[in-house]
Amino acid sequence: MHKLYVAANVPEAYIVLNMLARAGIEARVLNEHAAGGMGELPFTHTYPEVWIDEDADRKLAARILADYQQRPPATGSVRCRQCNAENPGDFEICWQCGGAVSG
Ligand SMILES: [Zn+2]
């Protein structure tokens, strides 16, 4: 287990998680429930963290993270067909329920 990234909020953590998953890297989001829901102010100073399972993936994961941090933020948002959660416009998988996002 290796801590790759501390995200500002849960959807951001899942953007990174999605990108890692597409590259075949096993990863997980920790602390996602500590930071409060989307649009709420966090009531603790705990932010969601993205951890990768295999230390061997660190190099590739760091490169993916760098790509993510360089690209402009996604414009607009889409709502999940299953749970109606708001997702960033370039999401394919809902950060909340894992269902397909309409777009
Ligand atoms: Zn959903």
Short mmCIF file of N, CA, C and O and ligand atoms in Angstrom, two decimals:
data_model
loop_
_atom_site.label_atom_id
_atom_site.label_comp_id
_atom_site.label_asym_id
_atom_site.label_seq_id
_atom_site.Cartn_x
_atom_site.Cartn_y
_atom_site.Cartn_z
N MET A 1 0.85 -1.20 0.00
CA MET A 1 0.00 0.00 0.00
C MET A 1 0.88 1.25 0.00
O MET A 1 1.83 1.35 0.74
N HIS A 2 0.51 2.18 -0.85
CA HIS A 2 1.28 3.41 -0.95
C HIS A 2 0.31 4.57 -1.13
O HIS A 2 -0.56 4.52 -2.00
N LYS A 3 0.45 5.61 -0.32
CA LYS A 3 -0.43 6.76 -0.45
C LYS A 3 0.04 7.61 -1.62
O LYS A 3 1.14 8.13 -1.61
N LEU A 4 -0.82 7.71 -2.64
CA LEU A 4 -0.44 8.41 -3.86
C LEU A 4 -0.82 9.88 -3.80
O LEU A 4 -0.08 10.74 -4.23
N TYR A 5 -2.00 10.16 -3.25
CA TYR A 5 -2.56 11.49 -3.46
C TYR A 5 -3.56 11.82 -2.36
O TYR A 5 -4.34 10.96 -1.95
N VAL A 6 -3.56 13.06 -1.91
CA VAL A 6 -4.58 13.55 -0.99
C VAL A 6 -5.45 14.51 -1.79
O VAL A 6 -4.99 15.54 -2.28
N ALA A 7 -6.72 14.17 -1.94
CA ALA A 7 -7.63 14.96 -2.77
C ALA A 7 -8.34 16.02 -1.94
O ALA A 7 -8.46 15.91 -0.73
N ALA A 8 -8.81 17.04 -2.63
CA ALA A 8 -9.53 18.12 -1.95
C ALA A 8 -10.95 17.68 -1.57
O ALA A 8 -11.54 18.20 -0.63
N ASN A 9 -11.49 16.73 -2.32
CA ASN A 9 -12.85 16.27 -2.07
C ASN A 9 -13.02 14.88 -2.66
O ASN A 9 -12.15 14.39 -3.39
N VAL A 10 -14.16 14.26 -2.34
CA VAL A 10 -14.37 12.87 -2.75
C VAL A 10 -14.44 12.71 -4.28
O VAL A 10 -13.78 11.82 -4.83
N PRO A 11 -15.20 13.55 -4.99
CA PRO A 11 -15.21 13.37 -6.45
C PRO A 11 -13.82 13.47 -7.07
O PRO A 11 -13.50 12.72 -8.00
N GLU A 12 -13.00 14.37 -6.55
CA GLU A 12 -11.65 14.48 -7.09
C GLU A 12 -10.86 13.19 -6.85
O GLU A 12 -10.11 12.74 -7.72
N ALA A 13 -11.02 12.62 -5.67
CA ALA A 13 -10.34 11.36 -5.39
C ALA A 13 -10.75 10.29 -6.38
O ALA A 13 -9.94 9.49 -6.84
N TYR A 14 -12.05 10.29 -6.75
CA TYR A 14 -12.53 9.27 -7.67
C TYR A 14 -12.12 9.54 -9.11
O TYR A 14 -12.03 8.61 -9.90
N ILE A 15 -11.87 10.80 -9.46
CA ILE A 15 -11.31 11.08 -10.79
C ILE A 15 -9.97 10.37 -10.91
O ILE A 15 -9.70 9.67 -11.90
N VAL A 16 -9.14 10.54 -9.89
CA VAL A 16 -7.82 9.91 -9.91
C VAL A 16 -7.96 8.39 -9.90
O VAL A 16 -7.29 7.67 -10.65
N LEU A 17 -8.88 7.89 -9.07
CA LEU A 17 -9.10 6.44 -9.00
C LEU A 17 -9.51 5.88 -10.36
O LEU A 17 -9.02 4.82 -10.79
N ASN A 18 -10.41 6.58 -11.05
CA ASN A 18 -10.85 6.14 -12.37
C ASN A 18 -9.69 6.09 -13.36
O ASN A 18 -9.58 5.15 -14.16
N MET A 19 -8.84 7.11 -13.30
CA MET A 19 -7.71 7.14 -14.23
C MET A 19 -6.75 6.00 -13.94
O MET A 19 -6.22 5.37 -14.87
N LEU A 20 -6.54 5.70 -12.68
CA LEU A 20 -5.66 4.59 -12.31
C LEU A 20 -6.27 3.27 -12.77
O LEU A 20 -5.58 2.40 -13.32
N ALA A 21 -7.58 3.13 -12.57
CA ALA A 21 -8.25 1.88 -12.94
C ALA A 21 -8.13 1.63 -14.44
O ALA A 21 -7.95 0.50 -14.88
N ARG A 22 -8.25 2.70 -15.24
CA ARG A 22 -8.15 2.55 -16.68
C ARG A 22 -6.76 2.08 -17.09
O ARG A 22 -6.59 1.45 -18.12
N ALA A 23 -5.75 2.41 -16.28
CA ALA A 23 -4.38 1.98 -16.57
C ALA A 23 -4.09 0.62 -15.94
O ALA A 23 -2.97 0.13 -16.01
N GLY A 24 -5.11 0.03 -15.31
CA GLY A 24 -4.93 -1.30 -14.74
C GLY A 24 -4.29 -1.31 -13.37
O GLY A 24 -3.80 -2.33 -12.91
N ILE A 25 -4.31 -0.16 -12.69
CA ILE A 25 -3.69 -0.07 -11.37
C ILE A 25 -4.77 -0.22 -10.30
O ILE A 25 -5.77 0.50 -10.30
N GLU A 26 -4.54 -1.16 -9.40
CA GLU A 26 -5.46 -1.36 -8.28
C GLU A 26 -5.27 -0.24 -7.27
O GLU A 26 -4.16 -0.01 -6.80
N ALA A 27 -6.35 0.46 -6.96
CA ALA A 27 -6.24 1.56 -6.02
C ALA A 27 -7.54 1.67 -5.22
O ALA A 27 -8.55 1.06 -5.57
N ARG A 28 -7.47 2.42 -4.14
CA ARG A 28 -8.67 2.61 -3.33
C ARG A 28 -8.67 4.01 -2.73
O ARG A 28 -7.62 4.64 -2.60
N VAL A 29 -9.87 4.46 -2.39
CA VAL A 29 -10.01 5.77 -1.74
C VAL A 29 -10.26 5.54 -0.26
O VAL A 29 -11.17 4.80 0.12
N LEU A 30 -9.43 6.15 0.57
CA LEU A 30 -9.63 6.08 2.02
C LEU A 30 -10.10 7.43 2.53
O LEU A 30 -9.90 8.45 1.89
N ASN A 31 -10.76 7.41 3.67
CA ASN A 31 -11.25 8.64 4.33
C ASN A 31 -12.39 9.29 3.58
O ASN A 31 -12.69 10.45 3.83
N GLU A 32 -13.02 8.59 2.63
CA GLU A 32 -14.02 9.28 1.83
C GLU A 32 -15.22 9.72 2.66
O GLU A 32 -15.91 10.66 2.28
N HIS A 33 -15.48 9.05 3.76
CA HIS A 33 -16.63 9.43 4.57
C HIS A 33 -16.29 10.46 5.64
O HIS A 33 -17.17 11.01 6.27
N ALA A 34 -15.00 10.71 5.82
CA ALA A 34 -14.58 11.65 6.86
C ALA A 34 -14.74 13.09 6.42
O ALA A 34 -14.81 13.99 7.23
N ALA A 35 -14.80 13.33 5.13
CA ALA A 35 -14.75 14.70 4.63
C ALA A 35 -16.13 15.29 4.38
O ALA A 35 -16.24 16.42 3.93
N GLY A 36 -17.18 14.55 4.67
CA GLY A 36 -18.51 15.09 4.43
C GLY A 36 -18.94 14.89 2.99
O GLY A 36 -18.14 14.53 2.14
N GLY A 37 -20.20 15.14 2.71
CA GLY A 37 -20.73 14.92 1.38
C GLY A 37 -20.34 16.03 0.43
O GLY A 37 -19.76 17.03 0.81
N MET A 38 -20.68 15.82 -0.81
CA MET A 38 -20.39 16.81 -1.84
C MET A 38 -21.12 18.11 -1.52
O MET A 38 -22.30 18.10 -1.20
N GLY A 39 -20.43 19.24 -1.59
CA GLY A 39 -21.06 20.51 -1.36
C GLY A 39 -21.16 20.90 0.11
O GLY A 39 -21.59 21.99 0.43
N GLU A 40 -20.75 20.01 0.99
CA GLU A 40 -20.74 20.35 2.41
C GLU A 40 -19.33 20.75 2.82
O GLU A 40 -18.36 20.29 2.24
N LEU A 41 -19.25 21.57 3.83
CA LEU A 41 -17.93 21.89 4.36
C LEU A 41 -17.45 20.70 5.18
O LEU A 41 -18.20 20.16 5.97
N PRO A 42 -16.20 20.32 4.98
CA PRO A 42 -15.67 19.24 5.82
C PRO A 42 -15.69 19.65 7.29
O PRO A 42 -15.37 20.79 7.61
N PHE A 43 -16.10 18.72 8.15
CA PHE A 43 -16.13 19.07 9.56
C PHE A 43 -14.89 18.56 10.29
O PHE A 43 -14.76 18.71 11.48
N THR A 44 -14.01 17.95 9.54
CA THR A 44 -12.71 17.59 10.10
C THR A 44 -11.66 18.07 9.11
O THR A 44 -11.98 18.54 8.04
N HIS A 45 -10.41 17.90 9.48
CA HIS A 45 -9.34 18.25 8.55
C HIS A 45 -8.85 17.03 7.79
O HIS A 45 -7.74 17.00 7.30
N THR A 46 -9.67 16.01 7.73
CA THR A 46 -9.31 14.79 7.03
C THR A 46 -9.81 14.85 5.60
O THR A 46 -10.98 15.09 5.37
N TYR A 47 -8.91 14.65 4.67
CA TYR A 47 -9.28 14.66 3.27
C TYR A 47 -9.22 13.25 2.70
O TYR A 47 -8.48 12.42 3.21
N PRO A 48 -9.99 13.01 1.63
CA PRO A 48 -9.92 11.68 1.02
C PRO A 48 -8.54 11.42 0.43
O PRO A 48 -7.92 12.33 -0.13
N GLU A 49 -8.07 10.19 0.58
CA GLU A 49 -6.74 9.82 0.10
C GLU A 49 -6.85 8.70 -0.91
O GLU A 49 -7.68 7.82 -0.78
N VAL A 50 -6.02 8.77 -1.93
CA VAL A 50 -5.95 7.70 -2.92
C VAL A 50 -4.70 6.88 -2.65
O VAL A 50 -3.59 7.40 -2.61
N TRP A 51 -4.92 5.58 -2.42
CA TRP A 51 -3.82 4.65 -2.14
C TRP A 51 -3.76 3.62 -3.25
O TRP A 51 -4.80 3.14 -3.72
N ILE A 52 -2.55 3.28 -3.65
CA ILE A 52 -2.40 2.18 -4.61
C ILE A 52 -1.95 0.93 -3.85
O ILE A 52 -1.25 1.02 -2.84
N ASP A 53 -2.40 -0.22 -4.34
CA ASP A 53 -2.15 -1.48 -3.65
C ASP A 53 -0.70 -1.94 -3.80
O ASP A 53 -0.09 -2.42 -2.85
N GLU A 54 -0.18 -1.81 -5.02
CA GLU A 54 1.14 -2.37 -5.31
C GLU A 54 2.18 -1.26 -5.41
O GLU A 54 2.04 -0.35 -6.21
N ASP A 55 3.23 -1.37 -4.60
CA ASP A 55 4.31 -0.40 -4.69
C ASP A 55 4.93 -0.37 -6.09
O ASP A 55 5.44 0.64 -6.54
N ALA A 56 4.86 -1.50 -6.79
CA ALA A 56 5.43 -1.58 -8.13
C ALA A 56 4.73 -0.64 -9.10
O ALA A 56 5.30 -0.27 -10.14
N ASP A 57 3.51 -0.23 -8.79
CA ASP A 57 2.76 0.66 -9.68
C ASP A 57 3.05 2.14 -9.43
O ASP A 57 2.48 3.00 -10.09
N ARG A 58 3.94 2.42 -8.49
CA ARG A 58 4.13 3.82 -8.08
C ARG A 58 4.55 4.73 -9.21
O ARG A 58 4.07 5.84 -9.33
N LYS A 59 5.47 4.26 -10.05
CA LYS A 59 5.97 5.11 -11.13
C LYS A 59 4.87 5.48 -12.11
O LYS A 59 4.69 6.65 -12.45
N LEU A 60 4.16 4.46 -12.56
CA LEU A 60 3.09 4.70 -13.52
C LEU A 60 2.00 5.57 -12.89
O LEU A 60 1.48 6.50 -13.50
N ALA A 61 1.67 5.29 -11.65
CA ALA A 61 0.63 6.05 -10.96
C ALA A 61 1.02 7.51 -10.83
O ALA A 61 0.20 8.41 -11.00
N ALA A 62 2.29 7.76 -10.54
CA ALA A 62 2.76 9.14 -10.41
C ALA A 62 2.64 9.88 -11.74
O ALA A 62 2.32 11.07 -11.77
N ARG A 63 2.89 9.15 -12.83
CA ARG A 63 2.78 9.77 -14.15
C ARG A 63 1.33 10.11 -14.48
O ARG A 63 1.01 11.16 -15.02
N ILE A 64 0.44 9.18 -14.13
CA ILE A 64 -0.99 9.42 -14.37
C ILE A 64 -1.46 10.61 -13.54
O ILE A 64 -2.21 11.47 -14.01
N LEU A 65 -0.99 10.67 -12.31
CA LEU A 65 -1.38 11.78 -11.44
C LEU A 65 -0.87 13.11 -12.00
O LEU A 65 -1.59 14.12 -12.00
N ALA A 66 0.36 13.11 -12.52
CA ALA A 66 0.92 14.33 -13.11
C ALA A 66 0.07 14.77 -14.30
O ALA A 66 -0.20 15.97 -14.48
N ASP A 67 -0.35 13.80 -15.13
CA ASP A 67 -1.21 14.11 -16.27
C ASP A 67 -2.50 14.76 -15.79
O ASP A 67 -2.98 15.74 -16.35
N TYR A 68 -3.07 14.17 -14.75
CA TYR A 68 -4.32 14.70 -14.22
C TYR A 68 -4.15 16.14 -13.74
O TYR A 68 -5.00 17.00 -13.99
N GLN A 69 -3.04 16.40 -13.05
CA GLN A 69 -2.85 17.73 -12.48
C GLN A 69 -2.54 18.78 -13.54
O GLN A 69 -2.72 19.96 -13.30
N GLN A 70 -2.09 18.33 -14.72
CA GLN A 70 -1.77 19.28 -15.79
C GLN A 70 -2.98 19.65 -16.64
O GLN A 70 -3.01 20.70 -17.23
N ARG A 71 -3.93 18.75 -16.70
CA ARG A 71 -5.02 19.00 -17.64
C ARG A 71 -6.02 19.99 -17.05
O ARG A 71 -6.16 20.08 -15.83
N PRO A 72 -6.70 20.73 -17.91
CA PRO A 72 -7.68 21.69 -17.40
C PRO A 72 -8.86 20.96 -16.75
O PRO A 72 -9.15 19.82 -17.11
N PRO A 73 -9.50 21.58 -15.79
CA PRO A 73 -10.64 20.93 -15.15
C PRO A 73 -11.75 20.63 -16.14
O PRO A 73 -11.94 21.37 -17.10
N ALA A 74 -12.45 19.56 -15.92
CA ALA A 74 -13.55 19.19 -16.80
C ALA A 74 -14.63 20.26 -16.74
O ALA A 74 -14.92 20.82 -15.68
N THR A 75 -15.21 20.53 -17.89
CA THR A 75 -16.27 21.52 -17.92
C THR A 75 -17.61 20.82 -17.73
O THR A 75 -17.84 19.74 -18.26
N GLY A 76 -18.47 21.47 -16.99
CA GLY A 76 -19.81 20.95 -16.80
C GLY A 76 -19.85 19.73 -15.91
O GLY A 76 -18.86 19.32 -15.32
N SER A 77 -21.01 19.16 -15.78
CA SER A 77 -21.18 17.98 -14.96
C SER A 77 -22.32 17.15 -15.53
O SER A 77 -23.13 17.64 -16.30
N VAL A 78 -22.32 15.89 -15.15
CA VAL A 78 -23.39 14.99 -15.58
C VAL A 78 -23.98 14.31 -14.35
O VAL A 78 -23.30 14.17 -13.33
N ARG A 79 -25.23 13.93 -14.47
CA ARG A 79 -25.86 13.26 -13.34
C ARG A 79 -25.93 11.76 -13.58
O ARG A 79 -26.20 11.32 -14.69
N CYS A 80 -25.71 11.02 -12.50
CA CYS A 80 -25.78 9.57 -12.57
C CYS A 80 -27.22 9.12 -12.83
O CYS A 80 -28.16 9.65 -12.25
N ARG A 81 -27.36 8.13 -13.72
CA ARG A 81 -28.69 7.61 -14.03
C ARG A 81 -29.27 6.83 -12.86
O ARG A 81 -30.48 6.71 -12.72
N GLN A 82 -28.40 6.27 -12.04
CA GLN A 82 -28.90 5.41 -10.95
C GLN A 82 -29.19 6.17 -9.66
O GLN A 82 -30.24 6.02 -9.07
N CYS A 83 -28.24 6.99 -9.23
CA CYS A 83 -28.40 7.62 -7.91
C CYS A 83 -28.54 9.13 -8.01
O CYS A 83 -28.71 9.80 -7.00
N ASN A 84 -28.44 9.69 -9.22
CA ASN A 84 -28.61 11.11 -9.44
C ASN A 84 -27.51 11.97 -8.83
O ASN A 84 -27.66 13.18 -8.69
N ALA A 85 -26.40 11.37 -8.45
CA ALA A 85 -25.27 12.15 -7.94
C ALA A 85 -24.66 12.96 -9.08
O ALA A 85 -24.67 12.52 -10.23
N GLU A 86 -24.16 14.13 -8.76
CA GLU A 86 -23.51 14.95 -9.75
C GLU A 86 -22.07 14.49 -9.93
O GLU A 86 -21.34 14.35 -8.96
N ASN A 87 -21.68 14.27 -11.19
CA ASN A 87 -20.33 13.81 -11.50
C ASN A 87 -19.66 14.80 -12.45
O ASN A 87 -20.33 15.44 -13.25
N PRO A 88 -18.33 14.92 -12.37
CA PRO A 88 -17.63 15.77 -13.35
C PRO A 88 -17.92 15.31 -14.77
O PRO A 88 -18.19 14.14 -15.01
N GLY A 89 -17.87 16.27 -15.72
CA GLY A 89 -18.32 16.03 -17.08
C GLY A 89 -17.62 14.91 -17.82
O GLY A 89 -18.17 14.35 -18.76
N ASP A 90 -16.40 14.56 -17.42
CA ASP A 90 -15.69 13.53 -18.15
C ASP A 90 -15.75 12.18 -17.44
O ASP A 90 -15.02 11.26 -17.77
N PHE A 91 -16.64 12.05 -16.47
CA PHE A 91 -16.77 10.78 -15.77
C PHE A 91 -17.55 9.78 -16.60
O PHE A 91 -18.53 10.12 -17.25
N GLU A 92 -17.13 8.52 -16.53
CA GLU A 92 -17.89 7.44 -17.15
C GLU A 92 -18.55 6.58 -16.08
O GLU A 92 -19.57 5.95 -16.32
N ILE A 93 -17.91 6.55 -14.92
CA ILE A 93 -18.40 5.74 -13.80
C ILE A 93 -18.71 6.68 -12.63
O ILE A 93 -17.90 7.51 -12.26
N CYS A 94 -19.90 6.51 -12.06
CA CYS A 94 -20.32 7.36 -10.95
C CYS A 94 -19.40 7.20 -9.74
O CYS A 94 -19.12 6.08 -9.32
N TRP A 95 -18.97 8.32 -9.16
CA TRP A 95 -18.08 8.24 -8.00
C TRP A 95 -18.83 7.69 -6.78
O TRP A 95 -18.24 7.15 -5.87
N GLN A 96 -20.14 7.85 -6.78
CA GLN A 96 -20.89 7.46 -5.58
C GLN A 96 -21.34 6.01 -5.61
O GLN A 96 -21.18 5.28 -4.64
N CYS A 97 -21.94 5.58 -6.74
CA CYS A 97 -22.52 4.25 -6.76
C CYS A 97 -21.83 3.30 -7.74
O CYS A 97 -22.12 2.12 -7.76
N GLY A 98 -20.92 3.82 -8.57
CA GLY A 98 -20.22 2.95 -9.51
C GLY A 98 -21.01 2.63 -10.76
O GLY A 98 -20.57 1.85 -11.59
N GLY A 99 -22.20 3.25 -10.90
CA GLY A 99 -23.03 2.99 -12.08
C GLY A 99 -22.57 3.82 -13.27
O GLY A 99 -21.72 4.70 -13.16
N ALA A 100 -23.13 3.54 -14.43
CA ALA A 100 -22.80 4.28 -15.63
C ALA A 100 -23.40 5.68 -15.55
O ALA A 100 -24.54 5.86 -15.12
N VAL A 101 -22.62 6.67 -15.96
CA VAL A 101 -23.05 8.05 -15.93
C VAL A 101 -23.51 8.44 -17.33
O VAL A 101 -22.83 8.14 -18.31
N SER A 102 -24.64 9.08 -17.42
CA SER A 102 -25.10 9.54 -18.72
C SER A 102 -24.29 10.76 -19.14
O SER A 102 -23.88 11.56 -18.30
N GLY A 103 -24.03 10.92 -20.40
CA GLY A 103 -23.24 12.06 -20.83
C GLY A 103 -23.39 12.33 -22.30
O GLY A 103 -23.98 11.60 -23.01
ZN ZN B 1 -24.52 6.97 -9.03
#
